[in-house]
PDB file of C-alpha atoms in Angstrom:
ATOM      1  CA  MET A   1     103.669 126.951 214.737  1.00 55.00           C
ATOM      2  CA  SER A   2     101.182 128.153 217.289  1.00 54.00           C
ATOM      3  CA  ARG A   3      98.527 129.786 217.104  1.00 62.00           C
ATOM      4  CA  TYR A   4      99.571 133.110 219.147  1.00 62.00           C
ATOM      5  CA  VAL A   5     102.892 133.370 216.780  1.00 77.00           C
ATOM      6  CA  ILE A   6     100.752 133.276 213.805  1.00 85.00           C
ATOM      7  CA  PRO A   7      99.435 137.437 214.324  1.00 83.00           C
ATOM      8  CA  GLY A   8     102.884 138.229 215.461  1.00 77.00           C
ATOM      9  CA  PHE A   9     104.919 137.491 212.811  1.00 75.00           C
ATOM     10  CA  LEU A  10     101.701 139.058 210.902  1.00 77.00           C
ATOM     11  CA  ARG A  11     102.136 141.592 212.669  1.00 81.00           C
ATOM     12  CA  VAL A  12     106.028 142.132 212.313  1.00 71.00           C
ATOM     13  CA  THR A  13     106.678 141.482 208.867  1.00 78.00           C
ATOM     14  CA  ARG A  14     103.343 144.265 208.648  1.00 80.00           C
ATOM     15  CA  ARG A  15     101.608 141.953 206.097  1.00 78.00           C
ATOM     16  CA  ASN A  16      98.817 143.695 206.445  1.00 86.00           C
ATOM     17  CA  ARG A  17     100.195 147.090 204.747  1.00 93.00           C
ATOM     18  CA  ASN A  18      98.501 147.153 201.767  1.00 93.00           C
ATOM     19  CA  TYR A  19      95.220 146.428 203.106  1.00 94.00           C
ATOM     20  CA  ILE A  20      95.256 149.281 205.521  1.00 93.00           C
ATOM     21  CA  ASP A  21      96.592 152.056 203.449  1.00 96.00           C
ATOM     22  CA  ALA A  22      95.121 153.241 199.935  1.00 97.00           C
ATOM     23  CA  GLU A  23      97.370 154.547 198.239  1.00 97.00           C
ATOM     24  CA  LEU A  24     100.276 151.951 199.372  1.00 97.00           C
ATOM     25  CA  ALA A  25      97.175 149.095 197.771  1.00 97.00           C
ATOM     26  CA  ARG A  26      97.255 151.175 194.636  1.00 98.00           C
ATOM     27  CA  ALA A  27     101.161 150.813 194.294  1.00 97.00           C
ATOM     28  CA  HIS A  28     100.777 147.427 195.353  1.00 97.00           C
ATOM     29  CA  VAL A  29      98.598 146.648 192.332  1.00 98.00           C
ATOM     30  CA  ARG A  30     101.252 149.034 189.593  1.00 97.00           C
ATOM     31  CA  GLU A  31     104.256 147.455 190.925  1.00 97.00           C
ATOM     32  CA  ARG A  32     103.081 143.997 190.477  1.00 96.00           C
ATOM     33  CA  SER A  33     101.395 144.227 187.425  1.00 97.00           C
ATOM     34  CA  LEU A  34     105.338 145.791 186.293  1.00 97.00           C
ATOM     35  CA  ARG A  35     106.349 142.776 187.865  1.00 96.00           C
ATOM     36  CA  PRO A  36     104.663 139.669 188.664  1.00 95.00           C
ATOM     37  CA  LEU A  37     105.226 136.628 191.053  1.00 94.00           C
ATOM     38  CA  ALA A  38     105.965 133.404 189.548  1.00 96.00           C
ATOM     39  CA  TYR A  39     102.881 131.288 189.268  1.00 97.00           C
ATOM     40  CA  GLY A  40     104.503 127.689 188.768  1.00 97.00           C
ATOM     41  CA  PRO A  41     104.117 124.958 191.805  1.00 97.00           C
ATOM     42  CA  PRO A  42     107.313 123.818 194.110  1.00 96.00           C
ATOM     43  CA  ARG A  43     109.233 121.567 192.355  1.00 93.00           C
ATOM     44  CA  LYS A  44     108.261 118.546 194.739  1.00 91.00           C
ATOM     45  CA  LEU A  45     104.220 118.389 195.343  1.00 96.00           C
ATOM     46  CA  ARG A  46     103.549 114.464 197.761  1.00 94.00           C
ATOM     47  CA  GLY A  47     101.759 112.006 195.691  1.00 96.00           C
ATOM     48  CA  VAL A  48     100.733 113.935 193.223  1.00 98.00           C
ATOM     49  CA  GLU A  49     101.723 114.468 189.178  1.00 97.00           C
ATOM     50  CA  VAL A  50     101.375 117.966 187.233  1.00 98.00           C
ATOM     51  CA  SER A  51     100.442 119.053 183.829  1.00 98.00           C
ATOM     52  CA  VAL A  52      99.511 122.505 182.108  1.00 98.00           C
ATOM     53  CA  VAL A  53      97.907 123.850 179.330  1.00 98.00           C
ATOM     54  CA  HIS A  54      97.493 126.993 177.889  1.00 97.00           C
ATOM     55  CA  ASP A  55      93.821 127.961 177.048  1.00 96.00           C
ATOM     56  CA  ARG A  56      92.630 131.551 175.874  1.00 95.00           C
ATOM     57  CA  GLY A  57      95.966 133.274 177.547  1.00 95.00           C
ATOM     58  CA  TRP A  58      95.436 131.357 180.851  1.00 98.00           C
ATOM     59  CA  PRO A  59      97.908 128.825 181.958  1.00 98.00           C
ATOM     60  CA  ILE A  60      95.597 125.734 183.991  1.00 98.00           C
ATOM     61  CA  TYR A  61      97.217 123.423 185.974  1.00 98.00           C
ATOM     62  CA  THR A  62      95.692 119.559 186.347  1.00 98.00           C
ATOM     63  CA  VAL A  63      96.829 118.035 189.260  1.00 98.00           C
ATOM     64  CA  THR A  64      96.308 114.823 189.947  1.00 98.00           C
ATOM     65  CA  PRO A  65      97.005 111.542 191.898  1.00 97.00           C
ATOM     66  CA  SER A  66     100.310 109.716 191.443  1.00 96.00           C
ATOM     67  CA  ASP A  67      98.543 106.229 191.293  1.00 94.00           C
ATOM     68  CA  GLY A  68      96.597 107.105 188.015  1.00 91.00           C
ATOM     69  CA  ILE A  69      92.870 106.922 190.115  1.00 91.00           C
ATOM     70  CA  SER A  70      90.391 109.574 189.387  1.00 95.00           C
ATOM     71  CA  ARG A  71      86.917 109.494 191.432  1.00 96.00           C
ATOM     72  CA  GLY A  72      86.068 112.874 190.091  1.00 97.00           C
ATOM     73  CA  GLY A  73      87.263 116.306 190.297  1.00 98.00           C
ATOM     74  CA  LEU A  74      87.631 120.318 192.225  1.00 98.00           C
ATOM     75  CA  VAL A  75      88.260 123.584 190.681  1.00 98.00           C
ATOM     76  CA  TYR A  76      90.570 125.299 193.169  1.00 98.00           C
ATOM     77  CA  ALA A  77      90.538 129.072 193.220  1.00 98.00           C
ATOM     78  CA  HIS A  78      93.250 130.775 194.890  1.00 98.00           C
ATOM     79  CA  GLY A  79      93.181 133.746 197.431  1.00 98.00           C
ATOM     80  CA  GLY A  80      95.389 136.848 196.962  1.00 97.00           C
ATOM     81  CA  GLY A  81      92.977 139.767 196.932  1.00 98.00           C
ATOM     82  CA  TRP A  82      93.084 139.554 193.084  1.00 98.00           C
ATOM     83  CA  VAL A  83      96.012 141.633 193.157  1.00 98.00           C
ATOM     84  CA  GLY A  84      98.273 137.910 194.716  1.00 97.00           C
ATOM     85  CA  GLU A  85      99.564 135.527 193.013  1.00 97.00           C
ATOM     86  CA  ILE A  86      98.806 132.033 193.810  1.00 98.00           C
ATOM     87  CA  ALA A  87     101.420 130.534 196.233  1.00 97.00           C
ATOM     88  CA  SER A  88     102.762 127.622 198.175  1.00 97.00           C
ATOM     89  CA  GLN A  89     100.417 127.086 200.458  1.00 97.00           C
ATOM     90  CA  HIS A  90      97.322 126.635 198.551  1.00 98.00           C
ATOM     91  CA  TRP A  91      99.326 124.509 195.919  1.00 98.00           C
ATOM     92  CA  GLN A  92     100.438 121.924 198.691  1.00 98.00           C
ATOM     93  CA  LEU A  93      96.586 121.941 199.835  1.00 98.00           C
ATOM     94  CA  ALA A  94      95.525 121.149 195.745  1.00 98.00           C
ATOM     95  CA  ALA A  95      97.776 118.118 195.961  1.00 98.00           C
ATOM     96  CA  ARG A  96      96.848 117.529 199.517  1.00 98.00           C
ATOM     97  CA  ILE A  97      93.340 116.729 198.035  1.00 98.00           C
ATOM     98  CA  ALA A  98      94.045 114.754 195.060  1.00 98.00           C
ATOM     99  CA  ALA A  99      96.224 112.592 197.031  1.00 98.00           C
ATOM    100  CA  GLN A 100      94.249 111.542 199.750  1.00 98.00           C
ATOM    101  CA  THR A 101      91.036 111.835 197.919  1.00 98.00           C
ATOM    102  CA  HIS A 102      91.551 110.736 194.453  1.00 97.00           C
ATOM    103  CA  LEU A 103      90.118 113.968 192.974  1.00 98.00           C
ATOM    104  CA  VAL A 104      91.534 115.664 189.916  1.00 98.00           C
ATOM    105  CA  VAL A 105      92.711 119.616 190.882  1.00 98.00           C
ATOM    106  CA  THR A 106      92.542 121.658 188.034  1.00 98.00           C
ATOM    107  CA  VAL A 107      94.292 125.115 189.413  1.00 98.00           C
ATOM    108  CA  PRO A 108      93.298 128.496 186.752  1.00 98.00           C
ATOM    109  CA  ILE A 109      95.940 130.961 187.114  1.00 98.00           C
ATOM    110  CA  TYR A 110      93.193 133.144 186.187  1.00 98.00           C
ATOM    111  CA  PRO A 111      94.404 137.292 185.460  1.00 98.00           C
ATOM    112  CA  LEU A 112      94.560 139.475 187.926  1.00 98.00           C
ATOM    113  CA  ILE A 113      94.178 143.128 188.557  1.00 98.00           C
ATOM    114  CA  PRO A 114      94.283 145.406 187.221  1.00 97.00           C
ATOM    115  CA  PHE A 115      93.945 142.899 184.011  1.00 97.00           C
ATOM    116  CA  GLY A 116      91.296 140.820 185.211  1.00 97.00           C
ATOM    117  CA  THR A 117      87.571 140.945 186.415  1.00 98.00           C
ATOM    118  CA  ALA A 118      85.047 138.750 188.399  1.00 98.00           C
ATOM    119  CA  ALA A 119      82.911 139.976 185.428  1.00 98.00           C
ATOM    120  CA  GLN A 120      86.166 138.280 182.786  1.00 98.00           C
ATOM    121  CA  VAL A 121      86.906 135.409 185.440  1.00 98.00           C
ATOM    122  CA  ILE A 122      83.604 133.765 187.058  1.00 98.00           C
ATOM    123  CA  PRO A 123      81.977 132.671 183.169  1.00 98.00           C
ATOM    124  CA  ARG A 124      85.686 131.179 183.160  1.00 98.00           C
ATOM    125  CA  ILE A 125      85.369 129.232 185.849  1.00 98.00           C
ATOM    126  CA  ALA A 126      82.455 127.743 185.577  1.00 98.00           C
ATOM    127  CA  GLU A 127      83.656 126.193 182.399  1.00 98.00           C
ATOM    128  CA  LEU A 128      86.389 124.625 183.836  1.00 98.00           C
ATOM    129  CA  VAL A 129      84.181 123.614 186.573  1.00 98.00           C
ATOM    130  CA  THR A 130      81.436 121.889 184.048  1.00 98.00           C
ATOM    131  CA  SER A 131      84.518 121.111 181.692  1.00 97.00           C
ATOM    132  CA  ALA A 132      86.248 118.814 184.917  1.00 98.00           C
ATOM    133  CA  GLY A 133      82.867 117.263 185.123  1.00 97.00           C
ATOM    134  CA  GLU A 134      82.325 115.967 181.989  1.00 97.00           C
ATOM    135  CA  ARG A 135      85.845 114.493 182.219  1.00 96.00           C
ATOM    136  CA  HIS A 136      86.084 113.633 186.532  1.00 97.00           C
ATOM    137  CA  GLY A 137      82.678 112.996 187.436  1.00 96.00           C
ATOM    138  CA  PRO A 138      81.570 115.122 189.972  1.00 96.00           C
ATOM    139  CA  THR A 139      83.534 118.237 190.511  1.00 98.00           C
ATOM    140  CA  PHE A 140      83.808 120.191 193.526  1.00 98.00           C
ATOM    141  CA  LEU A 141      84.832 123.475 194.268  1.00 98.00           C
ATOM    142  CA  ALA A 142      87.041 125.451 196.829  1.00 98.00           C
ATOM    143  CA  GLY A 143      88.616 128.374 197.355  1.00 98.00           C
ATOM    144  CA  ASP A 144      90.547 130.442 199.513  1.00 98.00           C
ATOM    145  CA  SER A 145      89.624 134.690 200.382  1.00 98.00           C
ATOM    146  CA  ALA A 146      89.532 136.299 196.989  1.00 98.00           C
ATOM    147  CA  GLY A 147      89.422 132.622 195.653  1.00 98.00           C
ATOM    148  CA  GLY A 148      86.520 132.101 197.894  1.00 98.00           C
ATOM    149  CA  GLN A 149      84.732 134.985 196.032  1.00 98.00           C
ATOM    150  CA  ILE A 150      85.276 133.338 193.350  1.00 98.00           C
ATOM    151  CA  ALA A 151      84.447 130.497 194.226  1.00 98.00           C
ATOM    152  CA  LEU A 152      81.137 131.328 195.656  1.00 98.00           C
ATOM    153  CA  SER A 153      80.152 133.090 192.532  1.00 98.00           C
ATOM    154  CA  THR A 154      80.337 130.353 190.156  1.00 98.00           C
ATOM    155  CA  ALA A 155      78.374 128.350 192.087  1.00 98.00           C
ATOM    156  CA  LEU A 156      76.212 131.174 192.041  1.00 98.00           C
ATOM    157  CA  HIS A 157      76.741 131.985 187.990  1.00 98.00           C
ATOM    158  CA  LEU A 158      76.481 127.596 187.842  1.00 98.00           C
ATOM    159  CA  ARG A 159      73.708 127.499 189.600  1.00 98.00           C
ATOM    160  CA  ASP A 160      71.524 130.503 187.542  1.00 98.00           C
ATOM    161  CA  ALA A 161      72.492 127.939 183.826  1.00 97.00           C
ATOM    162  CA  GLY A 162      70.958 124.702 185.659  1.00 97.00           C
ATOM    163  CA  HIS A 163      74.280 123.042 187.595  1.00 96.00           C
ATOM    164  CA  THR A 164      74.175 122.431 190.818  1.00 92.00           C
ATOM    165  CA  VAL A 165      77.908 121.618 192.575  1.00 93.00           C
ATOM    166  CA  PRO A 166      78.237 118.626 194.577  1.00 93.00           C
ATOM    167  CA  ARG A 167      79.733 120.753 197.700  1.00 97.00           C
ATOM    168  CA  THR A 168      81.481 124.095 197.342  1.00 98.00           C
ATOM    169  CA  ILE A 169      84.379 124.635 200.357  1.00 98.00           C
ATOM    170  CA  LEU A 170      85.159 128.429 201.054  1.00 98.00           C
ATOM    171  CA  ILE A 171      88.031 129.096 202.955  1.00 98.00           C
ATOM    172  CA  SER A 172      87.745 132.929 204.797  1.00 98.00           C
ATOM    173  CA  PRO A 173      86.071 133.858 202.010  1.00 98.00           C
ATOM    174  CA  ALA A 174      85.528 137.270 200.669  1.00 98.00           C
ATOM    175  CA  LEU A 175      81.465 137.818 200.473  1.00 98.00           C
ATOM    176  CA  ASP A 176      81.271 141.966 199.925  1.00 98.00           C
ATOM    177  CA  LEU A 177      84.144 143.996 198.584  1.00 98.00           C
ATOM    178  CA  THR A 178      82.145 147.101 199.834  1.00 98.00           C
ATOM    179  CA  LEU A 179      83.104 146.050 203.476  1.00 98.00           C
ATOM    180  CA  GLU A 180      79.827 148.101 205.074  1.00 98.00           C
ATOM    181  CA  ASN A 181      79.152 145.775 207.657  1.00 98.00           C
ATOM    182  CA  PRO A 182      79.506 147.411 210.516  1.00 97.00           C
ATOM    183  CA  GLU A 183      80.224 144.528 212.933  1.00 97.00           C
ATOM    184  CA  ILE A 184      83.852 145.026 211.264  1.00 98.00           C
ATOM    185  CA  ASP A 185      85.316 147.888 212.380  1.00 97.00           C
ATOM    186  CA  ALA A 186      85.071 145.769 215.971  1.00 97.00           C
ATOM    187  CA  VAL A 187      87.514 143.069 214.521  1.00 98.00           C
ATOM    188  CA  LEU A 188      89.888 145.935 212.813  1.00 96.00           C
ATOM    189  CA  ARG A 189      91.382 146.034 215.122  1.00 93.00           C
ATOM    190  CA  ARG A 190      92.474 142.747 216.021  1.00 95.00           C
ATOM    191  CA  ASP A 191      93.162 141.816 212.452  1.00 95.00           C
ATOM    192  CA  PRO A 192      96.578 141.621 211.341  1.00 95.00           C
ATOM    193  CA  TRP A 193      96.347 140.915 207.863  1.00 93.00           C
ATOM    194  CA  LEU A 194      93.509 142.971 206.433  1.00 97.00           C
ATOM    195  CA  GLY A 195      91.990 145.905 205.963  1.00 97.00           C
ATOM    196  CA  ARG A 196      88.995 148.398 204.688  1.00 97.00           C
ATOM    197  CA  ASP A 197      91.410 150.821 202.488  1.00 97.00           C
ATOM    198  CA  GLY A 198      93.092 149.059 200.850  1.00 98.00           C
ATOM    199  CA  GLY A 199      90.807 146.357 200.518  1.00 98.00           C
ATOM    200  CA  LEU A 200      88.764 148.778 199.062  1.00 98.00           C
ATOM    201  CA  VAL A 201      91.449 149.545 196.688  1.00 98.00           C
ATOM    202  CA  PHE A 202      91.217 146.010 195.320  1.00 98.00           C
ATOM    203  CA  GLY A 203      87.689 145.212 195.433  1.00 98.00           C
ATOM    204  CA  LYS A 204      86.926 147.915 192.638  1.00 98.00           C
ATOM    205  CA  LEU A 205      89.056 147.412 190.751  1.00 98.00           C
ATOM    206  CA  TRP A 206      87.971 143.514 190.561  1.00 98.00           C
ATOM    207  CA  SER A 207      84.776 145.125 190.227  1.00 98.00           C
ATOM    208  CA  GLY A 208      84.982 146.661 186.937  1.00 98.00           C
ATOM    209  CA  GLU A 209      82.151 147.624 185.430  1.00 97.00           C
ATOM    210  CA  LEU A 210      79.887 145.505 187.434  1.00 98.00           C
ATOM    211  CA  SER A 211      78.165 147.010 190.595  1.00 98.00           C
ATOM    212  CA  MET A 212      80.156 146.206 193.362  1.00 98.00           C
ATOM    213  CA  LYS A 213      77.291 145.045 194.476  1.00 98.00           C
ATOM    214  CA  ASP A 214      76.697 142.024 191.606  1.00 98.00           C
ATOM    215  CA  PRO A 215      76.576 138.788 193.181  1.00 98.00           C
ATOM    216  CA  LEU A 216      79.394 137.503 190.258  1.00 98.00           C
ATOM    217  CA  VAL A 217      81.330 140.638 192.302  1.00 98.00           C
ATOM    218  CA  SER A 218      79.695 140.461 196.206  1.00 98.00           C
ATOM    219  CA  PRO A 219      78.291 136.505 196.196  1.00 98.00           C
ATOM    220  CA  LEU A 220      76.930 137.587 199.713  1.00 98.00           C
ATOM    221  CA  PHE A 221      74.022 139.608 197.828  1.00 98.00           C
ATOM    222  CA  GLY A 222      73.027 136.570 195.994  1.00 98.00           C
ATOM    223  CA  GLU A 223      69.849 134.368 196.199  1.00 98.00           C
ATOM    224  CA  PHE A 224      70.647 131.174 197.562  1.00 98.00           C
ATOM    225  CA  ASP A 225      67.929 128.252 196.987  1.00 97.00           C
ATOM    226  CA  GLY A 226      69.167 125.859 194.790  1.00 97.00           C
ATOM    227  CA  LEU A 227      72.742 125.755 195.621  1.00 97.00           C
ATOM    228  CA  GLY A 228      74.557 122.435 196.410  1.00 97.00           C
ATOM    229  CA  PRO A 229      75.993 122.122 200.326  1.00 98.00           C
ATOM    230  CA  ILE A 230      78.335 124.562 201.001  1.00 98.00           C
ATOM    231  CA  THR A 231      81.572 124.358 203.806  1.00 98.00           C
ATOM    232  CA  VAL A 232      82.725 127.767 205.257  1.00 98.00           C
ATOM    233  CA  PHE A 233      86.081 128.243 207.383  1.00 98.00           C
ATOM    234  CA  THR A 234      86.541 131.933 209.443  1.00 98.00           C
ATOM    235  CA  GLY A 235      88.353 133.256 212.353  1.00 98.00           C
ATOM    236  CA  THR A 236      86.899 135.995 214.092  1.00 98.00           C
ATOM    237  CA  ASP A 237      90.210 137.864 214.437  1.00 97.00           C
ATOM    238  CA  ASP A 238      89.832 138.574 210.449  1.00 98.00           C
ATOM    239  CA  ILE A 239      87.363 141.084 209.358  1.00 98.00           C
ATOM    240  CA  LEU A 240      85.726 138.976 207.132  1.00 98.00           C
ATOM    241  CA  ASN A 241      84.072 136.785 209.917  1.00 98.00           C
ATOM    242  CA  PRO A 242      81.104 139.152 210.214  1.00 98.00           C
ATOM    243  CA  ASP A 243      80.392 138.446 206.711  1.00 98.00           C
ATOM    244  CA  ALA A 244      80.346 134.849 207.259  1.00 98.00           C
ATOM    245  CA  ARG A 245      78.070 135.040 209.801  1.00 98.00           C
ATOM    246  CA  LEU A 246      75.447 136.543 207.704  1.00 98.00           C
ATOM    247  CA  LEU A 247      76.559 134.327 204.767  1.00 98.00           C
ATOM    248  CA  ALA A 248      75.502 131.596 207.062  1.00 98.00           C
ATOM    249  CA  ALA A 249      72.366 132.861 207.872  1.00 98.00           C
ATOM    250  CA  LYS A 250      71.165 133.403 204.792  1.00 98.00           C
ATOM    251  CA  LEU A 251      72.489 129.665 203.904  1.00 98.00           C
ATOM    252  CA  ARG A 252      69.938 128.389 206.822  1.00 98.00           C
ATOM    253  CA  GLU A 253      67.108 130.461 205.706  1.00 98.00           C
ATOM    254  CA  ALA A 254      67.543 129.112 202.246  1.00 98.00           C
ATOM    255  CA  GLY A 255      67.726 125.542 203.133  1.00 98.00           C
ATOM    256  CA  VAL A 256      71.026 125.096 202.124  1.00 98.00           C
ATOM    257  CA  ASP A 257      73.374 121.808 203.032  1.00 98.00           C
ATOM    258  CA  LEU A 258      75.925 123.707 205.376  1.00 98.00           C
ATOM    259  CA  GLU A 259      78.797 123.006 206.491  1.00 98.00           C
ATOM    260  CA  TYR A 260      80.378 125.804 209.428  1.00 98.00           C
ATOM    261  CA  HIS A 261      83.202 125.626 211.086  1.00 98.00           C
ATOM    262  CA  GLU A 262      83.965 129.487 213.169  1.00 98.00           C
ATOM    263  CA  GLU A 263      87.196 129.581 215.291  1.00 97.00           C
ATOM    264  CA  SER A 264      87.661 131.871 218.029  1.00 97.00           C
ATOM    265  CA  GLY A 265      90.848 134.248 217.670  1.00 96.00           C
ATOM    266  CA  LEU A 266      92.201 132.534 214.689  1.00 97.00           C
ATOM    267  CA  VAL A 267      93.363 134.802 211.636  1.00 96.00           C
ATOM    268  CA  HIS A 268      92.030 135.195 208.094  1.00 97.00           C
ATOM    269  CA  VAL A 269      92.816 131.954 206.133  1.00 98.00           C
ATOM    270  CA  TYR A 270      93.643 130.075 209.039  1.00 97.00           C
ATOM    271  CA  PRO A 271      93.399 126.366 207.156  1.00 98.00           C
ATOM    272  CA  LEU A 272      96.777 127.615 205.935  1.00 97.00           C
ATOM    273  CA  THR A 273      98.604 128.217 208.237  1.00 96.00           C
ATOM    274  CA  PRO A 274     101.306 125.756 209.842  1.00 93.00           C
ATOM    275  CA  SER A 275      99.802 125.546 213.194  1.00 94.00           C
ATOM    276  CA  ALA A 276      97.528 123.026 215.199  1.00 94.00           C
ATOM    277  CA  GLU A 277      93.929 124.567 213.738  1.00 96.00           C
ATOM    278  CA  GLY A 278      94.923 124.727 210.120  1.00 96.00           C
ATOM    279  CA  ALA A 279      95.622 121.494 210.190  1.00 97.00           C
ATOM    280  CA  ARG A 280      93.056 120.237 211.776  1.00 97.00           C
ATOM    281  CA  ALA A 281      91.138 122.333 209.546  1.00 98.00           C
ATOM    282  CA  ARG A 282      92.783 120.845 206.581  1.00 98.00           C
ATOM    283  CA  ARG A 283      91.857 116.586 207.507  1.00 98.00           C
ATOM    284  CA  ARG A 284      88.537 118.176 208.070  1.00 98.00           C
ATOM    285  CA  ILE A 285      88.492 119.653 203.810  1.00 98.00           C
ATOM    286  CA  ILE A 286      89.702 115.665 203.333  1.00 98.00           C
ATOM    287  CA  THR A 287      86.875 114.266 205.422  1.00 98.00           C
ATOM    288  CA  THR A 288      83.928 116.553 204.295  1.00 97.00           C
ATOM    289  CA  LEU A 289      84.885 115.297 200.328  1.00 98.00           C
ATOM    290  CA  ARG A 290      85.626 111.577 200.347  1.00 97.00           C
ATOM    291  CA  THR A 291      82.031 111.253 202.197  1.00 95.00           C
ATOM    292  CA  GLU A 292      80.977 113.870 199.616  1.00 93.00           C
ATOM    293  CA  LEU A 293      82.010 111.470 197.148  1.00 93.00           C
ATOM    294  CA  ASP A 294      81.165 108.196 198.878  1.00 88.00           C
ATOM    295  CA  ALA A 295      77.851 109.714 198.481  1.00 85.00           C
ATOM    296  CA  ALA A 296      77.906 110.780 194.952  1.00 83.00           C
ATOM    297  CA  HIS A 297      79.143 107.705 193.804  1.00 79.00           C
ATOM    298  CA  SER A 298      76.817 105.757 196.332  1.00 77.00           C
ATOM    299  CA  ILE A 299      73.405 106.943 194.141  1.00 70.00           C
ATOM    300  CA  SER A 300      75.167 106.769 191.120  1.00 57.00           C
TER     301      SER A 300
END
């Protein structure tokens, strides 16, 4: 699909309706709480085997290379505005990572709003990362959109506990849930996917009793010294792009190893879209993980 077709498709299907209208956002949360969507993986995922366990109420899936060879682990946090369930695109990316890098990918089905909050979810994701590291070796973090927030907040949480993630991959991450960055105003007119009024509803519910500026909620307000390497993908027609630029500046100032990919005119989570640019970004993710794994194993 052409990069020019995707924004039109998003506008025609009104994909941003729950993000631009606060009342529609509240209605969407009520609907999803009453009628949750299916979260299981597609029946056919190439090159992998999938298993699941239920731990303390969470379904936790494991995506393993079919040949049984493991070089490490990765925990993937899916996006969806903290209210949307994992989708086929997330499963396809998790399977591709597992098959092509020989990482065992853990995919937690974490509780969504109005039942889940950042304070409940982030520490559990951190537990999964440390557990995967004990079982599989070097273990990475990745996430898109809301899952990008979860991934970076988890990396900060792990750093504070004395752990360092080998690399965290962020795809169009939500970084400041207050959406106060004044540069967002100019992007709002171009973004066919996200919006401020509904986004604030989702973000406030996800923050629970924490401040919206707590790093567990909005990782942009964290301190970044001592973090492991970070990879960021962002498109300029995404209202989260201005905060991605702020994050890049803060990471560089803190001396964090940063791989930053910004694409002009591309939409939110473009690496998950069926476009040439999305395919190129997915190849970049695989290359980055392979390089990091080679380095980790050469040291060990």
